[in-house]
mmCIF file with all atom_site columns, C-alpha atoms in Angstrom:
data_model
loop_
_atom_site.group_PDB
_atom_site.id
_atom_site.type_symbol
_atom_site.label_atom_id
_atom_site.label_alt_id
_atom_site.label_comp_id
_atom_site.label_asym_id
_atom_site.label_entity_id
_atom_site.label_seq_id
_atom_site.pdbx_PDB_ins_code
_atom_site.Cartn_x
_atom_site.Cartn_y
_atom_site.Cartn_z
_atom_site.occupancy
_atom_site.B_iso_or_equiv
_atom_site.pdbx_formal_charge
_atom_site.auth_seq_id
_atom_site.auth_comp_id
_atom_site.auth_asym_id
_atom_site.auth_atom_id
_atom_site.pdbx_PDB_model_num
ATOM 1   C CA . MET A 1 1   ? 0.974   -47.593 -43.202 1.00 0.00 ? 1   MET A CA 1
ATOM 2   C CA . THR A 1 2   ? -2.570  -46.320 -43.446 1.00 0.00 ? 2   THR A CA 1
ATOM 3   C CA . ASP A 1 3   ? -3.615  -48.716 -40.752 1.00 0.00 ? 3   ASP A CA 1
ATOM 4   C CA . ALA A 1 4   ? -1.018  -47.244 -38.358 1.00 0.00 ? 4   ALA A CA 1
ATOM 5   C CA . ALA A 1 5   ? -2.052  -43.707 -39.252 1.00 0.00 ? 5   ALA A CA 1
ATOM 6   C CA . ASP A 1 6   ? -5.721  -44.568 -38.585 1.00 0.00 ? 6   ASP A CA 1
ATOM 7   C CA . ARG A 1 7   ? -4.818  -46.063 -35.201 1.00 0.00 ? 7   ARG A CA 1
ATOM 8   C CA . LEU A 1 8   ? -2.857  -42.941 -34.259 1.00 0.00 ? 8   LEU A CA 1
ATOM 9   C CA . ALA A 1 9   ? -5.714  -40.673 -35.346 1.00 0.00 ? 9   ALA A CA 1
ATOM 10  C CA . ARG A 1 10  ? -8.151  -42.651 -33.184 1.00 0.00 ? 10  ARG A CA 1
ATOM 11  C CA . ARG A 1 11  ? -5.752  -42.680 -30.232 1.00 0.00 ? 11  ARG A CA 1
ATOM 12  C CA . TYR A 1 12  ? -4.974  -38.935 -30.458 1.00 0.00 ? 12  TYR A CA 1
ATOM 13  C CA . PRO A 1 13  ? -8.075  -37.136 -31.732 1.00 0.00 ? 13  PRO A CA 1
ATOM 14  C CA . PRO A 1 14  ? -7.900  -33.468 -32.741 1.00 0.00 ? 14  PRO A CA 1
ATOM 15  C CA . PRO A 1 15  ? -8.426  -30.959 -29.902 1.00 0.00 ? 15  PRO A CA 1
ATOM 16  C CA . ARG A 1 16  ? -11.972 -29.755 -29.241 1.00 0.00 ? 16  ARG A CA 1
ATOM 17  C CA . VAL A 1 17  ? -10.889 -26.099 -29.248 1.00 0.00 ? 17  VAL A CA 1
ATOM 18  C CA . PRO A 1 18  ? -8.809  -25.035 -32.247 1.00 0.00 ? 18  PRO A CA 1
ATOM 19  C CA . ARG A 1 19  ? -5.294  -23.787 -31.447 1.00 0.00 ? 19  ARG A CA 1
ATOM 20  C CA . GLY A 1 20  ? -5.954  -20.289 -32.821 1.00 0.00 ? 20  GLY A CA 1
ATOM 21  C CA . VAL A 1 21  ? -8.974  -19.829 -30.552 1.00 0.00 ? 21  VAL A CA 1
ATOM 22  C CA . LEU A 1 22  ? -7.008  -21.054 -27.529 1.00 0.00 ? 22  LEU A CA 1
ATOM 23  C CA . VAL A 1 23  ? -4.126  -18.644 -28.267 1.00 0.00 ? 23  VAL A CA 1
ATOM 24  C CA . GLY A 1 24  ? -6.635  -15.806 -28.670 1.00 0.00 ? 24  GLY A CA 1
ATOM 25  C CA . LEU A 1 25  ? -8.293  -16.584 -25.327 1.00 0.00 ? 25  LEU A CA 1
ATOM 26  C CA . VAL A 1 26  ? -4.931  -16.718 -23.529 1.00 0.00 ? 26  VAL A CA 1
ATOM 27  C CA . ALA A 1 27  ? -3.883  -13.420 -25.143 1.00 0.00 ? 27  ALA A CA 1
ATOM 28  C CA . ALA A 1 28  ? -7.174  -11.755 -24.167 1.00 0.00 ? 28  ALA A CA 1
ATOM 29  C CA . GLY A 1 29  ? -6.885  -13.030 -20.573 1.00 0.00 ? 29  GLY A CA 1
ATOM 30  C CA . THR A 1 30  ? -3.296  -11.803 -20.357 1.00 0.00 ? 30  THR A CA 1
ATOM 31  C CA . ALA A 1 31  ? -4.237  -8.364  -21.713 1.00 0.00 ? 31  ALA A CA 1
ATOM 32  C CA . LEU A 1 32  ? -7.139  -8.132  -19.261 1.00 0.00 ? 32  LEU A CA 1
ATOM 33  C CA . GLY A 1 33  ? -4.915  -9.108  -16.313 1.00 0.00 ? 33  GLY A CA 1
ATOM 34  C CA . LEU A 1 34  ? -2.190  -6.659  -17.340 1.00 0.00 ? 34  LEU A CA 1
ATOM 35  C CA . GLY A 1 35  ? -4.750  -3.880  -17.761 1.00 0.00 ? 35  GLY A CA 1
ATOM 36  C CA . TRP A 1 36  ? -6.142  -4.532  -14.274 1.00 0.00 ? 36  TRP A CA 1
ATOM 37  C CA . LEU A 1 37  ? -2.599  -4.541  -12.822 1.00 0.00 ? 37  LEU A CA 1
ATOM 38  C CA . VAL A 1 38  ? -1.775  -1.153  -14.396 1.00 0.00 ? 38  VAL A CA 1
ATOM 39  C CA . TRP A 1 39  ? -5.109  0.316   -13.248 1.00 0.00 ? 39  TRP A CA 1
ATOM 40  C CA . ALA A 1 40  ? -4.661  -0.950  -9.662  1.00 0.00 ? 40  ALA A CA 1
ATOM 41  C CA . GLY A 1 41  ? -1.088  0.362   -9.562  1.00 0.00 ? 41  GLY A CA 1
ATOM 42  C CA . LEU A 1 42  ? -2.118  3.821   -10.734 1.00 0.00 ? 42  LEU A CA 1
ATOM 43  C CA . VAL A 1 43  ? -5.076  4.068   -8.358  1.00 0.00 ? 43  VAL A CA 1
ATOM 44  C CA . HIS A 1 44  ? -3.078  3.012   -5.297  1.00 0.00 ? 44  HIS A CA 1
ATOM 45  C CA . ALA A 1 45  ? 0.027   5.021   -6.233  1.00 0.00 ? 45  ALA A CA 1
ATOM 46  C CA . THR A 1 46  ? -1.690  8.273   -5.316  1.00 0.00 ? 46  THR A CA 1
ATOM 47  C CA . PRO A 1 47  ? -3.543  7.911   -1.999  1.00 0.00 ? 47  PRO A CA 1
ATOM 48  C CA . ALA A 1 48  ? -6.062  10.548  -0.923  1.00 0.00 ? 48  ALA A CA 1
ATOM 49  C CA . VAL A 1 49  ? -3.864  11.463  2.069   1.00 0.00 ? 49  VAL A CA 1
ATOM 50  C CA . SER A 1 50  ? -0.277  10.652  2.979   1.00 0.00 ? 50  SER A CA 1
ATOM 51  C CA . ALA A 1 51  ? 1.986   11.802  5.794   1.00 0.00 ? 51  ALA A CA 1
ATOM 52  C CA . GLN A 1 52  ? 5.511   11.484  7.073   1.00 0.00 ? 52  GLN A CA 1
ATOM 53  C CA . VAL A 1 53  ? 7.530   12.695  10.008  1.00 0.00 ? 53  VAL A CA 1
ATOM 54  C CA . SER A 1 54  ? 9.661   15.555  8.719   1.00 0.00 ? 54  SER A CA 1
ATOM 55  C CA . ALA A 1 55  ? 11.383  16.296  12.050  1.00 0.00 ? 55  ALA A CA 1
ATOM 56  C CA . PHE A 1 56  ? 11.455  15.163  15.641  1.00 0.00 ? 56  PHE A CA 1
ATOM 57  C CA . THR A 1 57  ? 13.258  16.210  18.795  1.00 0.00 ? 57  THR A CA 1
ATOM 58  C CA . VAL A 1 58  ? 13.654  14.115  21.906  1.00 0.00 ? 58  VAL A CA 1
ATOM 59  C CA . VAL A 1 59  ? 12.938  16.563  24.736  1.00 0.00 ? 59  VAL A CA 1
ATOM 60  C CA . SER A 1 60  ? 13.263  14.220  27.715  1.00 0.00 ? 60  SER A CA 1
ATOM 61  C CA . ASP A 1 61  ? 12.849  10.590  28.738  1.00 0.00 ? 61  ASP A CA 1
ATOM 62  C CA . THR A 1 62  ? 9.057   11.021  28.572  1.00 0.00 ? 62  THR A CA 1
ATOM 63  C CA . THR A 1 63  ? 8.520   13.603  25.817  1.00 0.00 ? 63  THR A CA 1
ATOM 64  C CA . ILE A 1 64  ? 9.168   13.827  22.083  1.00 0.00 ? 64  ILE A CA 1
ATOM 65  C CA . ARG A 1 65  ? 8.224   16.697  19.739  1.00 0.00 ? 65  ARG A CA 1
ATOM 66  C CA . VAL A 1 66  ? 7.243   15.688  16.225  1.00 0.00 ? 66  VAL A CA 1
ATOM 67  C CA . THR A 1 67  ? 6.558   17.666  13.062  1.00 0.00 ? 67  THR A CA 1
ATOM 68  C CA . MET A 1 68  ? 4.322   15.705  10.699  1.00 0.00 ? 68  MET A CA 1
ATOM 69  C CA . THR A 1 69  ? 3.963   16.753  7.054   1.00 0.00 ? 69  THR A CA 1
ATOM 70  C CA . VAL A 1 70  ? 0.565   15.830  5.588   1.00 0.00 ? 70  VAL A CA 1
ATOM 71  C CA . GLN A 1 71  ? -0.310  15.942  1.902   1.00 0.00 ? 71  GLN A CA 1
ATOM 72  C CA . ARG A 1 72  ? -3.891  15.650  0.673   1.00 0.00 ? 72  ARG A CA 1
ATOM 73  C CA . GLU A 1 73  ? -5.479  15.622  -2.762  1.00 0.00 ? 73  GLU A CA 1
ATOM 74  C CA . ASP A 1 74  ? -8.463  17.584  -1.455  1.00 0.00 ? 74  ASP A CA 1
ATOM 75  C CA . PRO A 1 75  ? -7.441  19.816  1.473   1.00 0.00 ? 75  PRO A CA 1
ATOM 76  C CA . SER A 1 76  ? -11.061 20.641  2.308   1.00 0.00 ? 76  SER A CA 1
ATOM 77  C CA . VAL A 1 77  ? -11.563 17.065  3.568   1.00 0.00 ? 77  VAL A CA 1
ATOM 78  C CA . PRO A 1 78  ? -10.330 16.348  7.127   1.00 0.00 ? 78  PRO A CA 1
ATOM 79  C CA . ALA A 1 79  ? -8.069  13.372  7.798   1.00 0.00 ? 79  ALA A CA 1
ATOM 80  C CA . THR A 1 80  ? -6.644  11.394  10.702  1.00 0.00 ? 80  THR A CA 1
ATOM 81  C CA . CYS A 1 81  ? -3.116  10.015  11.008  1.00 0.00 ? 81  CYS A CA 1
ATOM 82  C CA . ARG A 1 82  ? -1.540  7.695   13.572  1.00 0.00 ? 82  ARG A CA 1
ATOM 83  C CA . VAL A 1 83  ? 1.889   8.737   14.874  1.00 0.00 ? 83  VAL A CA 1
ATOM 84  C CA . ILE A 1 84  ? 4.100   6.250   16.726  1.00 0.00 ? 84  ILE A CA 1
ATOM 85  C CA . ALA A 1 85  ? 7.225   6.920   18.782  1.00 0.00 ? 85  ALA A CA 1
ATOM 86  C CA . GLN A 1 86  ? 9.677   4.050   19.224  1.00 0.00 ? 86  GLN A CA 1
ATOM 87  C CA . SER A 1 87  ? 12.380  3.204   21.746  1.00 0.00 ? 87  SER A CA 1
ATOM 88  C CA . PRO A 1 88  ? 15.892  2.016   20.788  1.00 0.00 ? 88  PRO A CA 1
ATOM 89  C CA . ASP A 1 89  ? 14.662  -1.608  20.736  1.00 0.00 ? 89  ASP A CA 1
ATOM 90  C CA . PHE A 1 90  ? 11.904  -0.634  18.250  1.00 0.00 ? 90  PHE A CA 1
ATOM 91  C CA . GLN A 1 91  ? 9.103   -1.046  20.781  1.00 0.00 ? 91  GLN A CA 1
ATOM 92  C CA . PRO A 1 92  ? 6.313   1.552   20.562  1.00 0.00 ? 92  PRO A CA 1
ATOM 93  C CA . VAL A 1 93  ? 6.474   3.873   23.563  1.00 0.00 ? 93  VAL A CA 1
ATOM 94  C CA . ALA A 1 94  ? 3.795   6.359   22.439  1.00 0.00 ? 94  ALA A CA 1
ATOM 95  C CA . GLU A 1 95  ? 0.965   6.339   19.947  1.00 0.00 ? 95  GLU A CA 1
ATOM 96  C CA . GLN A 1 96  ? -1.467  9.094   19.056  1.00 0.00 ? 96  GLN A CA 1
ATOM 97  C CA . GLU A 1 97  ? -4.265  9.629   16.550  1.00 0.00 ? 97  GLU A CA 1
ATOM 98  C CA . VAL A 1 98  ? -3.851  13.101  15.101  1.00 0.00 ? 98  VAL A CA 1
ATOM 99  C CA . ALA A 1 99  ? -6.811  14.897  13.554  1.00 0.00 ? 99  ALA A CA 1
ATOM 100 C CA . VAL A 1 100 ? -5.846  16.945  10.512  1.00 0.00 ? 100 VAL A CA 1
ATOM 101 C CA . PRO A 1 101 ? -8.513  19.632  10.056  1.00 0.00 ? 101 PRO A CA 1
ATOM 102 C CA . SER A 1 102 ? -9.681  20.810  6.670   1.00 0.00 ? 102 SER A CA 1
ATOM 103 C CA . SER A 1 103 ? -7.797  23.766  5.208   1.00 0.00 ? 103 SER A CA 1
ATOM 104 C CA . THR A 1 104 ? -7.028  25.510  1.948   1.00 0.00 ? 104 THR A CA 1
ATOM 105 C CA . VAL A 1 105 ? -3.485  24.164  1.465   1.00 0.00 ? 105 VAL A CA 1
ATOM 106 C CA . ALA A 1 106 ? -2.713  20.662  0.242   1.00 0.00 ? 106 ALA A CA 1
ATOM 107 C CA . LEU A 1 107 ? 0.582   20.396  2.165   1.00 0.00 ? 107 LEU A CA 1
ATOM 108 C CA . ALA A 1 108 ? 0.495   21.079  5.912   1.00 0.00 ? 108 ALA A CA 1
ATOM 109 C CA . ASN A 1 109 ? 3.063   20.812  8.704   1.00 0.00 ? 109 ASN A CA 1
ATOM 110 C CA . ILE A 1 110 ? 1.516   19.774  12.002  1.00 0.00 ? 110 ILE A CA 1
ATOM 111 C CA . PRO A 1 111 ? 3.561   20.061  15.194  1.00 0.00 ? 111 PRO A CA 1
ATOM 112 C CA . LEU A 1 112 ? 2.673   17.797  18.103  1.00 0.00 ? 112 LEU A CA 1
ATOM 113 C CA . GLU A 1 113 ? 4.107   16.588  21.374  1.00 0.00 ? 113 GLU A CA 1
ATOM 114 C CA . LEU A 1 114 ? 3.885   12.987  22.513  1.00 0.00 ? 114 LEU A CA 1
ATOM 115 C CA . THR A 1 115 ? 4.210   11.764  26.087  1.00 0.00 ? 115 THR A CA 1
ATOM 116 C CA . THR A 1 116 ? 6.159   8.517   26.076  1.00 0.00 ? 116 THR A CA 1
ATOM 117 C CA . LEU A 1 117 ? 6.403   5.587   28.488  1.00 0.00 ? 117 LEU A CA 1
ATOM 118 C CA . ARG A 1 118 ? 10.200  5.694   28.269  1.00 0.00 ? 118 ARG A CA 1
ATOM 119 C CA . ARG A 1 119 ? 12.825  7.432   26.123  1.00 0.00 ? 119 ARG A CA 1
ATOM 120 C CA . ALA A 1 120 ? 11.958  7.496   22.429  1.00 0.00 ? 120 ALA A CA 1
ATOM 121 C CA . THR A 1 121 ? 14.596  7.571   19.708  1.00 0.00 ? 121 THR A CA 1
ATOM 122 C CA . SER A 1 122 ? 12.439  7.796   16.585  1.00 0.00 ? 122 SER A CA 1
ATOM 123 C CA . ALA A 1 123 ? 8.958   8.641   15.359  1.00 0.00 ? 123 ALA A CA 1
ATOM 124 C CA . SER A 1 124 ? 6.958   7.594   12.318  1.00 0.00 ? 124 SER A CA 1
ATOM 125 C CA . VAL A 1 125 ? 3.497   7.791   10.793  1.00 0.00 ? 125 VAL A CA 1
ATOM 126 C CA . SER A 1 126 ? 1.892   4.357   10.592  1.00 0.00 ? 126 SER A CA 1
ATOM 127 C CA . GLY A 1 127 ? -1.046  5.374   8.410   1.00 0.00 ? 127 GLY A CA 1
ATOM 128 C CA . CYS A 1 128 ? -3.562  8.030   7.435   1.00 0.00 ? 128 CYS A CA 1
ATOM 129 C CA . GLN A 1 129 ? -7.159  7.957   6.322   1.00 0.00 ? 129 GLN A CA 1
ATOM 130 C CA . VAL A 1 130 ? -9.610  10.511  5.021   1.00 0.00 ? 130 VAL A CA 1
ATOM 131 C CA . GLY A 1 131 ? -12.559 11.409  7.169   1.00 0.00 ? 131 GLY A CA 1
#
């Protein structure tokens, strides 16, 4: 019996890293990854500037009026937003970069009028950036 046990011990040597150390390293890596995930989620959950179309009116086959609501963390910093008007088949028919000047209020409604290539049925903000 001892001979068989010796053969098994030679065939399957003990691990180089003890199990407790390995479990500790995995736990530390998991905690680090989870901490980074929470941090990244919190940082990107509140952008410096965000906007949405709060209202739009189709005036004619070549014109749409849009009211864009912009919210900024720091209203003293100017921003730019891209507004897109779309046709019934979801093709963009107008696109405009809108400069949002600095002000004293964090929430601003900006009216604008877009000239379209053909009749638009919706409008949206595709993105905003500070500066």
